[in-house]
Short mmCIF file of C-alpha atoms in Angstrom, two decimals:
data_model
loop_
_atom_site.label_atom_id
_atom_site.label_comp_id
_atom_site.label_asym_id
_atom_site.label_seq_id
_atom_site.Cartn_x
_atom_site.Cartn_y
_atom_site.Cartn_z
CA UNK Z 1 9.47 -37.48 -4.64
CA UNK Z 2 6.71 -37.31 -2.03
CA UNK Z 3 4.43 -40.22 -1.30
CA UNK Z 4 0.74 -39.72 -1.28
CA UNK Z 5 0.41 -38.99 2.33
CA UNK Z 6 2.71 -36.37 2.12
CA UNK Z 7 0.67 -34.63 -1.30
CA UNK Z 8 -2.28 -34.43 1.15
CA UNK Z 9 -0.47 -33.37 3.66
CA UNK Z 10 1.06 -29.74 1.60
CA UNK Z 11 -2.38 -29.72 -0.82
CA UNK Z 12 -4.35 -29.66 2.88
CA UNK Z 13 -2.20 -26.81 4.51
CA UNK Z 14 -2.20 -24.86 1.07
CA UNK Z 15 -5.41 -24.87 1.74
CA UNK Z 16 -6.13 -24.23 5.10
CA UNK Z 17 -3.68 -21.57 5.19
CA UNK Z 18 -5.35 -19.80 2.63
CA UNK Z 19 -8.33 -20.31 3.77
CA UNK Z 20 -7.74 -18.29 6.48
CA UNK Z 21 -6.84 -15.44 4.75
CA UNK Z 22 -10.03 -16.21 2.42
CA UNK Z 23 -11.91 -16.01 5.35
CA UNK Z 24 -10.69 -12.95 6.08
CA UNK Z 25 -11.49 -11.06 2.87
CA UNK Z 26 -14.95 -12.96 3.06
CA UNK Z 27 -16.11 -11.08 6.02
CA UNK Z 28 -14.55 -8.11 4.75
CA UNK Z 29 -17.13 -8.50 1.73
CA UNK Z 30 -14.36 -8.55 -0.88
CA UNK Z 31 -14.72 -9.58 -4.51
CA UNK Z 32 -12.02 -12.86 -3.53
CA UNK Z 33 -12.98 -14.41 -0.68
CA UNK Z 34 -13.30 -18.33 0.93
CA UNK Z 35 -13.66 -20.33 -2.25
CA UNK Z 36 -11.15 -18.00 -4.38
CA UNK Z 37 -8.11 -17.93 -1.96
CA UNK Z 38 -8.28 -21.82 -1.52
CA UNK Z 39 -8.32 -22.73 -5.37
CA UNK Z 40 -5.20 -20.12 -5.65
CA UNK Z 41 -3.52 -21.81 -2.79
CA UNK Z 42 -4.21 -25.53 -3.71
CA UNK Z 43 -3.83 -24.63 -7.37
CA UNK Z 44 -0.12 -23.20 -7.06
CA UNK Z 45 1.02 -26.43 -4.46
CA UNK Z 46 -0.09 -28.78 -6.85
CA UNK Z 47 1.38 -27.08 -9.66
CA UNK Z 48 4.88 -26.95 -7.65
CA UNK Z 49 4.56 -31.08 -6.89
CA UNK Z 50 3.71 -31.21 -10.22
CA UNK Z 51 6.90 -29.97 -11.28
CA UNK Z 52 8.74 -31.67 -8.83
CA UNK Z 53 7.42 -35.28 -10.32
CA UNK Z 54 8.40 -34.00 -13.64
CA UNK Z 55 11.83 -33.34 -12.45
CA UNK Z 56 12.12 -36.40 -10.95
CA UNK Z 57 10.88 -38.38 -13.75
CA UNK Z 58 12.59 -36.38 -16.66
CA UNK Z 59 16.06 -35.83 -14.31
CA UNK Z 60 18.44 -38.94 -16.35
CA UNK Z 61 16.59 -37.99 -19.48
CA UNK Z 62 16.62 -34.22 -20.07
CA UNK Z 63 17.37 -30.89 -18.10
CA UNK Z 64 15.05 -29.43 -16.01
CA UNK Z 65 14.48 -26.75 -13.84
CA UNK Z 66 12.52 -28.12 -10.74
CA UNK Z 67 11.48 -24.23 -10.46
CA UNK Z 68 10.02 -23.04 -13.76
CA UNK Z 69 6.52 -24.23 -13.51
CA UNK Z 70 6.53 -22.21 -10.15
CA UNK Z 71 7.73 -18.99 -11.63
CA UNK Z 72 4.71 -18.97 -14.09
CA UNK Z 73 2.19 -19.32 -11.20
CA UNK Z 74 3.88 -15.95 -9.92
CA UNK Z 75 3.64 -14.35 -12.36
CA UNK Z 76 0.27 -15.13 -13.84
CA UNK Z 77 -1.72 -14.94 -11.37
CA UNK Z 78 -1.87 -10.89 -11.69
CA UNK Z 79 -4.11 -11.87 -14.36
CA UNK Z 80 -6.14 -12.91 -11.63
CA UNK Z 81 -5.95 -10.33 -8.93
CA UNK Z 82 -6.42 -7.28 -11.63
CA UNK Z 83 -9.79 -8.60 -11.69
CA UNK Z 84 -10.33 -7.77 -8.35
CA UNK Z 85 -9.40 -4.27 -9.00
CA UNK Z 86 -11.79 -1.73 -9.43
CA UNK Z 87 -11.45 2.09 -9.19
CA UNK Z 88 -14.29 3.70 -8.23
CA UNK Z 89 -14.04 7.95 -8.71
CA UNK Z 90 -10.87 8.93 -7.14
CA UNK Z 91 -9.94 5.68 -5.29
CA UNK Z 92 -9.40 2.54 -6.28
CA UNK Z 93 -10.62 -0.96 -4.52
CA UNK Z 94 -9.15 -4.24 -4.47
CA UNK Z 95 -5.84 -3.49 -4.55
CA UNK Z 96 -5.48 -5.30 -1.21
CA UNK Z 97 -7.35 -8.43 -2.23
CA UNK Z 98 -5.49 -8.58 -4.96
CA UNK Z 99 -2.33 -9.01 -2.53
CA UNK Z 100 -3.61 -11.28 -0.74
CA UNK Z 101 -4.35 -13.65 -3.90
CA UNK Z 102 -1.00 -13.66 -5.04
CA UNK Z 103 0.11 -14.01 -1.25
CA UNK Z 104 -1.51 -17.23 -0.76
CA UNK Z 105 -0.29 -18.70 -4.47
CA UNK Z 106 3.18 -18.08 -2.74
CA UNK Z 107 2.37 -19.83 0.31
CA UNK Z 108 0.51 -23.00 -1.80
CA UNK Z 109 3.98 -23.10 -3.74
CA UNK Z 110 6.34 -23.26 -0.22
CA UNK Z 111 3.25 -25.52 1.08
CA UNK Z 112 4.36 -27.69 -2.31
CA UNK Z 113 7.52 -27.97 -1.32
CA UNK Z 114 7.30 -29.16 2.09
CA UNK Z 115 8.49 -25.74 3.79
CA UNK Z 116 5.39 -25.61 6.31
CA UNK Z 117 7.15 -23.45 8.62
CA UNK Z 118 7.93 -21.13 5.94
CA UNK Z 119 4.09 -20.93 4.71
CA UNK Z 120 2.97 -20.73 8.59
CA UNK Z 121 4.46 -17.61 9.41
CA UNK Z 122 3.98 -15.89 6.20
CA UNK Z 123 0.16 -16.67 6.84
CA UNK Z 124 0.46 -15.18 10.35
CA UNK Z 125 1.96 -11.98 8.48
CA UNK Z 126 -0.65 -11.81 5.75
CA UNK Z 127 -3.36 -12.17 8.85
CA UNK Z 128 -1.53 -9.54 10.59
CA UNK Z 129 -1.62 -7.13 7.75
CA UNK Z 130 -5.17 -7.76 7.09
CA UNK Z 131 -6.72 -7.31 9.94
CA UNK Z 132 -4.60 -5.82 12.78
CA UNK Z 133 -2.74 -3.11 10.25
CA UNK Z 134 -6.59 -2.60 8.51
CA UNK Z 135 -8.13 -0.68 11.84
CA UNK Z 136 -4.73 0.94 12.07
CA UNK Z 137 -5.08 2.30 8.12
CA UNK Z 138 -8.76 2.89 8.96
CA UNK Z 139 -7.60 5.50 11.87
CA UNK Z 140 -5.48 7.49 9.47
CA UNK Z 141 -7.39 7.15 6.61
CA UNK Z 142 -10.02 9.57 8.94
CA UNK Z 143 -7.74 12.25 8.97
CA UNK Z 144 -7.30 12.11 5.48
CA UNK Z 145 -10.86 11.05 4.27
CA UNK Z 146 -12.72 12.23 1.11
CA UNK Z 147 -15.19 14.51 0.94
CA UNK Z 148 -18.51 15.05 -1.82
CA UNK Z 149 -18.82 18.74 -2.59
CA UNK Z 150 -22.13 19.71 -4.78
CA UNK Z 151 -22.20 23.25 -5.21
CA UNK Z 152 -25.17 24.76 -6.95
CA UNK Z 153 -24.12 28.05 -8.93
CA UNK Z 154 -24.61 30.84 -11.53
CA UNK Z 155 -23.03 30.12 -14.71
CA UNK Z 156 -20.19 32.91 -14.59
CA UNK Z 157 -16.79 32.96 -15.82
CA UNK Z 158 -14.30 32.31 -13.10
CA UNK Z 159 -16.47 30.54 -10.72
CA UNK Z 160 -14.65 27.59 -10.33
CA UNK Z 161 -11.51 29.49 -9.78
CA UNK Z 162 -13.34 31.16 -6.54
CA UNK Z 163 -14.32 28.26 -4.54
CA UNK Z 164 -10.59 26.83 -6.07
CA UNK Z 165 -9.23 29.60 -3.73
CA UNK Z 166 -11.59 29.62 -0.77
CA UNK Z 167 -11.08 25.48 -0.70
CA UNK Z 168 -7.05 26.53 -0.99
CA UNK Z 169 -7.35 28.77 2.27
CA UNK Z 170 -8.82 26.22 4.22
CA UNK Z 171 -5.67 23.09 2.87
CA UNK Z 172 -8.30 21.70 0.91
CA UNK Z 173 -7.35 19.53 -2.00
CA UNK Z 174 -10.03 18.97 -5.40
CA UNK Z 175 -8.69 15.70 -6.52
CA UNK Z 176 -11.96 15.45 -8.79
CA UNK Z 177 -14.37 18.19 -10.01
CA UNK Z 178 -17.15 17.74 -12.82
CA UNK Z 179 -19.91 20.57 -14.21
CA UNK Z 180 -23.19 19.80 -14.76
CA UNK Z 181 -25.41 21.92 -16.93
CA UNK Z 182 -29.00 23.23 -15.03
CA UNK Z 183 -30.09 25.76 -17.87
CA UNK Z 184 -28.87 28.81 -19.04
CA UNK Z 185 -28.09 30.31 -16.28
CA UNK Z 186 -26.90 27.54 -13.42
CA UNK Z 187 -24.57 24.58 -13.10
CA UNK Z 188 -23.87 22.57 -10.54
CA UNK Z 189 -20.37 21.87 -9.75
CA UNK Z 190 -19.25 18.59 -7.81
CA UNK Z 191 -15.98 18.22 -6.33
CA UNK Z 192 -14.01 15.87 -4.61
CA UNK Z 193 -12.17 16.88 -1.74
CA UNK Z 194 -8.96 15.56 0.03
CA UNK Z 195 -7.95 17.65 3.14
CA UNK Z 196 -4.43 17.11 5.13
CA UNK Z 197 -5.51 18.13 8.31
CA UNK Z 198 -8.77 17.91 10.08
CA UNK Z 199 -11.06 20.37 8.72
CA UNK Z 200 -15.04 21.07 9.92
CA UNK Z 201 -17.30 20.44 7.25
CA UNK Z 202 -19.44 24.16 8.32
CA UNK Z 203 -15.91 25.55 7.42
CA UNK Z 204 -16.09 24.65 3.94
CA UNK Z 205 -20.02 25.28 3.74
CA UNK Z 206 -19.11 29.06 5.42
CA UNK Z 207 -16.33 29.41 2.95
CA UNK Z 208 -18.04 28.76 -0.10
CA UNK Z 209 -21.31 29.56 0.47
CA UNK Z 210 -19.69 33.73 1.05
CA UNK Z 211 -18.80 33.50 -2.98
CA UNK Z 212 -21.44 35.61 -4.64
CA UNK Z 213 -23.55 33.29 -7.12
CA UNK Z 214 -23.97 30.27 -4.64
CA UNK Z 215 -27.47 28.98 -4.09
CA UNK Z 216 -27.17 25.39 -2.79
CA UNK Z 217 -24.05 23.68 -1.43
CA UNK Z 218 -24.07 19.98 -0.08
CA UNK Z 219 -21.01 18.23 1.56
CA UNK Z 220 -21.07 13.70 2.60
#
């Protein structure tokens, strides 16, 4: 069992290991940041020392596996990181900071059992997905960005299926679409777009706006 110097020692680089990566998804602006990642991370080593004093102290008495209490910290703390999910139209957010939560509970539980090494490098992965694989995403995420279609049109049958078509010609993808009611006569139609290959918004404005009923169209 551990002596006290050596609890500080894996409860202090629980938490400056995950405080790194807290730091991270605090500059990032992320739901988890600083304060969250460190309680994970100290909260998972202790629970792992914990077990390992139980284990020690129960060992002549009872069976015990040195593991279990560990296992439980894996696995619950998705309770955690689904809180930091949030999907927001077509996309969803936090997915990532939810990963990194249930990163650094892995790397407070190796931090609780003395593997420092272990918990070291896994940081430096975590780090390196975060933040050097993040401008990477960001670079192909352009080519595949969203787009915010508002089309203002005459209420006619077989509208939709028009600008369906025209957006087809061009590789265009509606991942979303919703109709809103003007009067009598007019909707407006809002779409959300998803194109493979790099397309010029005045394409899709030219395309559309030829279809015979269109009075308005905006594209962000």
């Amino acid at each position: 069992m551990p002596d006290l110097f050596e609890v500080l020692l894996r409860l202090g680089i629980a938490a400056i290991l995950a405080g790194m990566v807290g730091l991270e998804r605090e500059t990032s602006n992320r739901p988890a940041g600083l304060r969250t990642h460190i309680l994970v991370s100290v909260a998972s080593s202790l629970v792992i020392i914990g077990n390992l004093y139980a284990f020690d102290l129960f060992k002549n008495q009872t069976s015990m596996d040195p593991m279990r209490l560990g296992a439980q910290v894996i696995s619950g703390i998705g309770f955690l990181g689904a809180g930091t999910i949030i999907k927001e139209g077509p996309t969803i957010r936090g997915l990532t900071t939810a990963a990194s939560l249930w990163s650094v509970a892995c790397i407070g539980l190796v931090c609780g059992i003395g593997f420092y090494m272990g918990a070291i490098f896994a940081t430096g992965f975590v780090l390196l997905s975060l933040i050097v694989l993040n401008k990477l995403e960001i670079m192909i995420n352009k080519k595949n960005a969203y787009l915010n279609l508002s089309v203002n049109s005459v209420d006619r049958p077989g509208q939709i299926g028009r600008i369906g078509i025209e957006l087809g010609r061009l590789n265009v993808t509606i991942k979303n679409i919703s109709i809103e009611t003007v009067d009598d006569f007019n909707v407006v139609i809002k779409l959300t777009l998803k194109s493979l290959k790099d397309i010029k918004s005045e394409d899709i404005i030219e395309a559309i706006g030829a279809i015979e009923g269109i009075s308005l169209i905006e594209l962000s």
